[in-house]
Coordinates of C-alpha atoms and ligand atoms in Angstrom, one line a residue:
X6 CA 69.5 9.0 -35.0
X7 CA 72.5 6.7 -36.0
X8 CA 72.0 3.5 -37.1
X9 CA 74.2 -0.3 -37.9
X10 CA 73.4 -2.2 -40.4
X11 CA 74.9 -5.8 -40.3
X12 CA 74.1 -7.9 -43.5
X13 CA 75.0 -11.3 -44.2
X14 CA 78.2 -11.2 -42.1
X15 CA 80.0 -14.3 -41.9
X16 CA 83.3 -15.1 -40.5
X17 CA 85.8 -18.4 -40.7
X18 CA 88.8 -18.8 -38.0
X19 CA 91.8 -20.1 -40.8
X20 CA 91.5 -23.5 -38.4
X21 CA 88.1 -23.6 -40.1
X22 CA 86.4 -22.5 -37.0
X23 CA 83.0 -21.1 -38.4
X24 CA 82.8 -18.0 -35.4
X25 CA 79.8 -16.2 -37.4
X26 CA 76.8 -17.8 -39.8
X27 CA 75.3 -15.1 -42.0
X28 CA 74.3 -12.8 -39.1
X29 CA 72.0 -9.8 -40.1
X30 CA 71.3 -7.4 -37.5
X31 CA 69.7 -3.7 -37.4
X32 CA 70.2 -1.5 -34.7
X33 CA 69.2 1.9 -33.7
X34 CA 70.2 4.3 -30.8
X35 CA 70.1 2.9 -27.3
X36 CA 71.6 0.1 -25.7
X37 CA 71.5 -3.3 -27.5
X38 CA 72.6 -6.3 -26.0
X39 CA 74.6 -9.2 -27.3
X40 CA 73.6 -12.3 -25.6
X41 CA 75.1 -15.7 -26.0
X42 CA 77.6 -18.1 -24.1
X43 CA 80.9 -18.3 -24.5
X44 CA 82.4 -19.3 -27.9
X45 CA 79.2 -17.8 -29.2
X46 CA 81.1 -15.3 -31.4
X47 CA 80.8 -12.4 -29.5
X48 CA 83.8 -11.2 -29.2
X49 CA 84.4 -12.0 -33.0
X50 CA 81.6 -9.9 -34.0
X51 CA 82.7 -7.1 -32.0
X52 CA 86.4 -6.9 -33.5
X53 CA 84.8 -6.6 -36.8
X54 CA 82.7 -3.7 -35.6
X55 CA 85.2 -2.4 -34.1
X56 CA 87.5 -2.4 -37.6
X57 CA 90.1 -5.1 -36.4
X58 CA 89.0 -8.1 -38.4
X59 CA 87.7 -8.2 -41.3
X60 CA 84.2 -10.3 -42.3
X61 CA 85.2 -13.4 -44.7
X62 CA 81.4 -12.9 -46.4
X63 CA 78.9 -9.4 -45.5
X64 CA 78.3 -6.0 -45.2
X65 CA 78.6 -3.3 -42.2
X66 CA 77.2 -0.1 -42.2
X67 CA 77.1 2.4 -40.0
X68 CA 75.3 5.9 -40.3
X69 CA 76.3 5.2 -44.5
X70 CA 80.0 4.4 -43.7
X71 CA 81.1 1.0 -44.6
X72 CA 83.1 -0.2 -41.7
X73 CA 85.2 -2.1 -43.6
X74 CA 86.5 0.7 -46.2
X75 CA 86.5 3.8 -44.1
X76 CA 88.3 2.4 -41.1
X77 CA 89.6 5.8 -40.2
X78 CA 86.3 7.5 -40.5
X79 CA 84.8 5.0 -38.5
X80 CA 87.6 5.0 -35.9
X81 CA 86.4 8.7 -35.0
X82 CA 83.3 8.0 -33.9
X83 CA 83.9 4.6 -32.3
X84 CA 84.4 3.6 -28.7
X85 CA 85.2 0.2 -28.2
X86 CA 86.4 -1.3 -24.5
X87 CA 87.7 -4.8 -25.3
X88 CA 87.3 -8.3 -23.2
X89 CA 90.8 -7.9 -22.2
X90 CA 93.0 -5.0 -22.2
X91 CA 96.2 -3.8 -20.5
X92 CA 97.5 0.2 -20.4
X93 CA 100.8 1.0 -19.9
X94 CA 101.2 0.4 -16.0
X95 CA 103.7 3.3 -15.8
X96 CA 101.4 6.0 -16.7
X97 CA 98.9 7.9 -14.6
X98 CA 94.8 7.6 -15.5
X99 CA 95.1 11.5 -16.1
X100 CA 98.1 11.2 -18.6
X101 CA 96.8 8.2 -20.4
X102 CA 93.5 9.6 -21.2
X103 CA 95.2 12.7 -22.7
X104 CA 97.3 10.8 -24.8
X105 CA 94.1 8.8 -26.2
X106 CA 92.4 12.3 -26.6
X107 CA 94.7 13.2 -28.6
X108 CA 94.6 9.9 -30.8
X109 CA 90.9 10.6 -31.1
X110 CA 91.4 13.9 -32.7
X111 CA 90.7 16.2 -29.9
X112 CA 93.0 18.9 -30.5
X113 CA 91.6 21.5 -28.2
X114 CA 93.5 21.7 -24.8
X115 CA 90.8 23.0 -22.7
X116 CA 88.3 20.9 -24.5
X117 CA 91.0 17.8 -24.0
X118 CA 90.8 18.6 -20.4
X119 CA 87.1 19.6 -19.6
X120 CA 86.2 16.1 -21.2
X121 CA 88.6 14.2 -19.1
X122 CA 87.5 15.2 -16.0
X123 CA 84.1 14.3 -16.8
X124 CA 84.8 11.0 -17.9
X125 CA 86.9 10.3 -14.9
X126 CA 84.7 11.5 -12.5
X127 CA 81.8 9.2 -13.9
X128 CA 84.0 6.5 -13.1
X129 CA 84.8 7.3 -9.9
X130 CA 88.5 7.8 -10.7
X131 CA 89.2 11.4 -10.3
X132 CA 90.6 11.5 -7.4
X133 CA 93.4 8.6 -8.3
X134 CA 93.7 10.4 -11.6
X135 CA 97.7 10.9 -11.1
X136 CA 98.2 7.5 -10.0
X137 CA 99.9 4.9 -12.1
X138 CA 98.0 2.7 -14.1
X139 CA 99.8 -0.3 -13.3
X140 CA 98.6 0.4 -9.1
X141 CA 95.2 0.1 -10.5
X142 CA 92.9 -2.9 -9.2
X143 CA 90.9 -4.7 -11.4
X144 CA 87.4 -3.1 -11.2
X145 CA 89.6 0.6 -11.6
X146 CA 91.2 -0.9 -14.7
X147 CA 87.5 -1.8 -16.1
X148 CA 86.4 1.9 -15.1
X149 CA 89.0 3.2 -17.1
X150 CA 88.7 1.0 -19.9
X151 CA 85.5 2.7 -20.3
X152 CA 86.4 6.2 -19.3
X153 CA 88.7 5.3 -22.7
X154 CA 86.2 4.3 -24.7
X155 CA 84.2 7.0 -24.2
X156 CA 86.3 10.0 -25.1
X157 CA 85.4 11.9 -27.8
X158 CA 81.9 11.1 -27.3
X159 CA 81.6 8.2 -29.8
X160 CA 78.4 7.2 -31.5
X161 CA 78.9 4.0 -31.6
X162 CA 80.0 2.4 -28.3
X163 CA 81.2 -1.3 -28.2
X164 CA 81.4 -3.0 -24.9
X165 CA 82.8 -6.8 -24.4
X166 CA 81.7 -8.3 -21.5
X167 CA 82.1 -5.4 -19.2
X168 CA 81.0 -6.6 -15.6
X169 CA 82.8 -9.4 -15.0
X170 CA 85.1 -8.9 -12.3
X171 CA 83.0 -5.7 -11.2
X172 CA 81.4 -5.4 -7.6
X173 CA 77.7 -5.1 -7.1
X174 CA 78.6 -1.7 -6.6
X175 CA 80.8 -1.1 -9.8
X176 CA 78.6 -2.7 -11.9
X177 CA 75.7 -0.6 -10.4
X178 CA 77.4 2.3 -11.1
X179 CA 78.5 1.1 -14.5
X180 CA 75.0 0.8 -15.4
X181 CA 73.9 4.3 -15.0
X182 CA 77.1 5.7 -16.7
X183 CA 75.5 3.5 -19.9
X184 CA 72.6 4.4 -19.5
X185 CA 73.0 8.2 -19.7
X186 CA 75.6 7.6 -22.6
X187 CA 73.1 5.3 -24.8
X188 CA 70.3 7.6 -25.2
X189 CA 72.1 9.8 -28.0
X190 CA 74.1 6.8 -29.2
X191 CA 74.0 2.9 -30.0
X192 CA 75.9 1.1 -27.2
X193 CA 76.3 -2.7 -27.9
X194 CA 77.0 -4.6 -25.0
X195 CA 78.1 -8.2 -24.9
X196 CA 77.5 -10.4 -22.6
X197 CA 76.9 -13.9 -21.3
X198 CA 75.0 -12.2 -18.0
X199 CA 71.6 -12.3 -18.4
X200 CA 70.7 -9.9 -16.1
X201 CA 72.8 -7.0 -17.3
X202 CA 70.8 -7.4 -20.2
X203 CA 67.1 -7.3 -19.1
X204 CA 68.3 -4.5 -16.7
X205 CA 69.9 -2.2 -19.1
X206 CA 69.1 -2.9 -22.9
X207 CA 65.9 -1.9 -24.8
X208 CA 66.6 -4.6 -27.8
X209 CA 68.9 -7.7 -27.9
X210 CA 69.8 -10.6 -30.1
X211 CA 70.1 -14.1 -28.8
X212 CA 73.0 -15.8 -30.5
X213 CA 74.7 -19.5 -30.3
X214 CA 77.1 -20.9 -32.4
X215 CA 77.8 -17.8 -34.8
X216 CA 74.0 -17.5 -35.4
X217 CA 71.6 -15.1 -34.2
X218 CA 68.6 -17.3 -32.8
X219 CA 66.6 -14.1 -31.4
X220 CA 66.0 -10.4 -31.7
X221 CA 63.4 -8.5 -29.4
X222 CA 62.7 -6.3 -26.6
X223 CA 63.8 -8.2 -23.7
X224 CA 59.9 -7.6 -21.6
X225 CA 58.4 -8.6 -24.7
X226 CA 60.3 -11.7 -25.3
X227 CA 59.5 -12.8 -21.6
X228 CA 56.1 -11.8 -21.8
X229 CA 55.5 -14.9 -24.7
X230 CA 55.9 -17.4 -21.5
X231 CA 53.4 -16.5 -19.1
X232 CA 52.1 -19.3 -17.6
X233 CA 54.6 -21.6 -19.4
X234 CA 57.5 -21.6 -17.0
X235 CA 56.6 -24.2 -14.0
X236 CA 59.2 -24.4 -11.1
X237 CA 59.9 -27.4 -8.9
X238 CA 62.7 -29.1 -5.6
X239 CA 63.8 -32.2 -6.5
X240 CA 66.8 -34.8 -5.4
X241 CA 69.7 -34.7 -7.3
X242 CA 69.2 -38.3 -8.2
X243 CA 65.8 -37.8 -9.6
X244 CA 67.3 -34.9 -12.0
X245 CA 67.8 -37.4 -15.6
X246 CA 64.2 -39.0 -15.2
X247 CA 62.7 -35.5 -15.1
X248 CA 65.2 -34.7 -18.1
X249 CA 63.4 -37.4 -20.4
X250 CA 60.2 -36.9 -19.1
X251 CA 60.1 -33.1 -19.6
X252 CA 61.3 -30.3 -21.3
X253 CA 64.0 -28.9 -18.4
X254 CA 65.1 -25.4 -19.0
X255 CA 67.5 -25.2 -16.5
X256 CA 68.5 -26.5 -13.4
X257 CA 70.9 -25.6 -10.2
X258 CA 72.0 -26.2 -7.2
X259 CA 69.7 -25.4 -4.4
X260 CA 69.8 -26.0 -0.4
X261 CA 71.6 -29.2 -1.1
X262 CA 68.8 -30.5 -3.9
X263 CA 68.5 -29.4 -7.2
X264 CA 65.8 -26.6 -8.5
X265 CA 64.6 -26.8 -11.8
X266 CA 62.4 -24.7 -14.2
X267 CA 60.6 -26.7 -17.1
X268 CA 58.6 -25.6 -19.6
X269 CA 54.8 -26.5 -20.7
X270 CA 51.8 -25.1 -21.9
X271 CA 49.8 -27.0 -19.4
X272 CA 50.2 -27.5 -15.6
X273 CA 52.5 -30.6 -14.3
X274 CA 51.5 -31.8 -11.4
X275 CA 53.9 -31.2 -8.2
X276 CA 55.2 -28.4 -10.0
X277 CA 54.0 -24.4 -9.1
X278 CA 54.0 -21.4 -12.4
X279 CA 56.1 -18.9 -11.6
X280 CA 56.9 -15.6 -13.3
X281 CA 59.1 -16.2 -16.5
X282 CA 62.6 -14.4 -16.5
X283 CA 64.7 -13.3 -19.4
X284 CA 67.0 -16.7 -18.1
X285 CA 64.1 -18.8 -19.0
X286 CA 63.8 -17.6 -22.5
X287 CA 67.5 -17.5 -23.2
X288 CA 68.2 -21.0 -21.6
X289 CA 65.1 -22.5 -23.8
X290 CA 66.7 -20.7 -27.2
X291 CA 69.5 -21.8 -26.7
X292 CA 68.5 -25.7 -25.8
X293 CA 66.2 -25.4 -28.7
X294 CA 68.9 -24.6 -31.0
X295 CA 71.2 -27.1 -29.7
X296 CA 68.8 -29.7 -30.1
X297 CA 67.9 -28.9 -33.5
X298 CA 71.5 -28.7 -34.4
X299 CA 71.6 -32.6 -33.0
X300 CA 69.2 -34.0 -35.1
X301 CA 66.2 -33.3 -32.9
Ligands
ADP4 P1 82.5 -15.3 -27.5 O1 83.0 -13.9 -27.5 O2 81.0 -15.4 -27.7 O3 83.0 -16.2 -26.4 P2 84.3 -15.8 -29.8 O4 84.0 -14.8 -30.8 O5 85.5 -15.5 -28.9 O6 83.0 -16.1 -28.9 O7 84.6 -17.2 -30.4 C1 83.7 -17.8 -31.4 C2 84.3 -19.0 -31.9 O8 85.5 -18.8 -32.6 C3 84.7 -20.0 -30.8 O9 84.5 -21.3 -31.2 C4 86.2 -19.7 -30.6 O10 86.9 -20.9 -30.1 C5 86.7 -19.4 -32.0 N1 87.8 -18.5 -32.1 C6 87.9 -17.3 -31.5 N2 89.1 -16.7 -31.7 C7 89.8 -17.6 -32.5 C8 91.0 -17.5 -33.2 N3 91.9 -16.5 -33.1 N4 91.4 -18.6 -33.9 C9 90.6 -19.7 -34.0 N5 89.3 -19.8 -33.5 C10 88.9 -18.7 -32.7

């Protein structure tokens, strides 16, 4: 069982920018997910897991390493695919996973190779293995971004908002590759998709604002608004009076009027329950927190 412990970690931009608030996290093996909009401090958070930033304030440890001190024992076993990433666009897949093999610290040729194929076949790029990088489109490039980060079969796995820019089809297949990686390991995925989320990860944190505002199992999170999530059509004009007049947790677009969800212990009138979804809890933490933040 491996396990990341994240105490009291706290992290200031030099413009002053205040990215992370005295976040404490635990997690286990599996897939955890990292939910929050963006400037949340995502992405800041996952540099300093991932041993390129350092935390102002805090601790990070992981399986008893300090992060922060034994960088190159932690590099071993870390797989990290950032937001944004660009390979050398001269070299073929094949040639540019060997080369990060060997960074990793698998020496072994036939090892080298045997692992290689595997991770390129997952990805469904095997067969463009001795093509040039740079010929890649984007959904290959994200496939091998994580092919990359998941040589030498890391133990921790961190994953920046990996399905934008995939098809329904990449990201399907995405999915499952996670899924079989994140039993034996701890994947963290971040993301401001909700649905990647409730589809993939067994325990997330909420987080706005550099704070964490939420930590459960998605189900059970959901399962606290039964009943409390009431859906209605209205006309786009009528949208600020039911603003003031109720507490809106999101609202959209729909056939030409706008559909929005509120929430309320009781019934309203003209408006019909529906099933809560892992959207309606993150949209009302996030409001919540927002208006706190405001003064109420
Ligand atoms: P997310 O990944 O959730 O979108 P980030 O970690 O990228 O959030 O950003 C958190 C906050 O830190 C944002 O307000 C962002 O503008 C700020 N920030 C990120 N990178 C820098 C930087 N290099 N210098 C200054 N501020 C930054």
């Amino acid at each position: 069982m491996n396990e990341l412990q994240i105490s009291n970690l706290s992290y200031t931009y030099r413009n002053g920018t205040q990215a992370l608030q005295n976040i404490n996290l635990s997690i286990g093996n599996g897939m955890f997910g990292l939910l929050g909009p963006n400037g949340a401090g995502k992405s800041t958070l996952m540099r300093i897991l991932a041993t390129l930033q350092e935390p102002c304030e805090g601790e990070l440890f992981f399986n008893g390493l300090d992060i922060n001190k034994d960088k190159t024992e932690m590099r071993k076993v870390l797989g990290y695919l950032p937001q944004e990433f660009d390979f050398y666009p001269k070299i073929s897949a094949w040639d540019m996973m060997d080369h990060f093999s060997v960074l990793k610290g698998i020496t072994n040729r036939i090892e080298r190779k045997k692992s290689i194929r595997y991770l390129l076949a997952k990805t469904n790029l095997y067969d463009v293995r001795h093509k040039k990088l740079g010929s890649f489109s984007g959904g290959m490039k994200q496939r091998f971004g994580i092919a990359q980060a998941l040589l030498g079969k890391p133990k921790l796995v961190i994953v920046d908002e990996p399905t934008a820019g995939l098809d329904p089809e990449e990201r399907y297949r995405f999915h499952n590759l996670l899924s079989e990686v994140g039993e034996m390991t701890i994947i963290i995925l971040s993301t401001h998709i909700v649905d990647d989320v409730k589809e993939l990860c067994s325990n997330m944190a909420i987080i706005d604002q550099g704070r964490v505002l939420l930590i459960d199992n998605p189900q059970n999170t959901i399962d606290q608004y039964i009943g409390k999530i009431k859906r209605r059509v209205i006309a786009k004009e009528a949208l600020e009076d039911y603003q003031n007049r109720f507490n809106i947790v999101s609202s959209r677009l729909y056939l030409g009027e706008i559909l929005i969800h509120a929430h309320s212990d009781e019934e309203i009138e003209g408006f019909s329950s529906i099933n809560p979804e892992l959207e309606d809890v993150y949209f009302l933490t996030i409001n919540r927190n927002r208006k706190e933040e405001n003064g109420g």
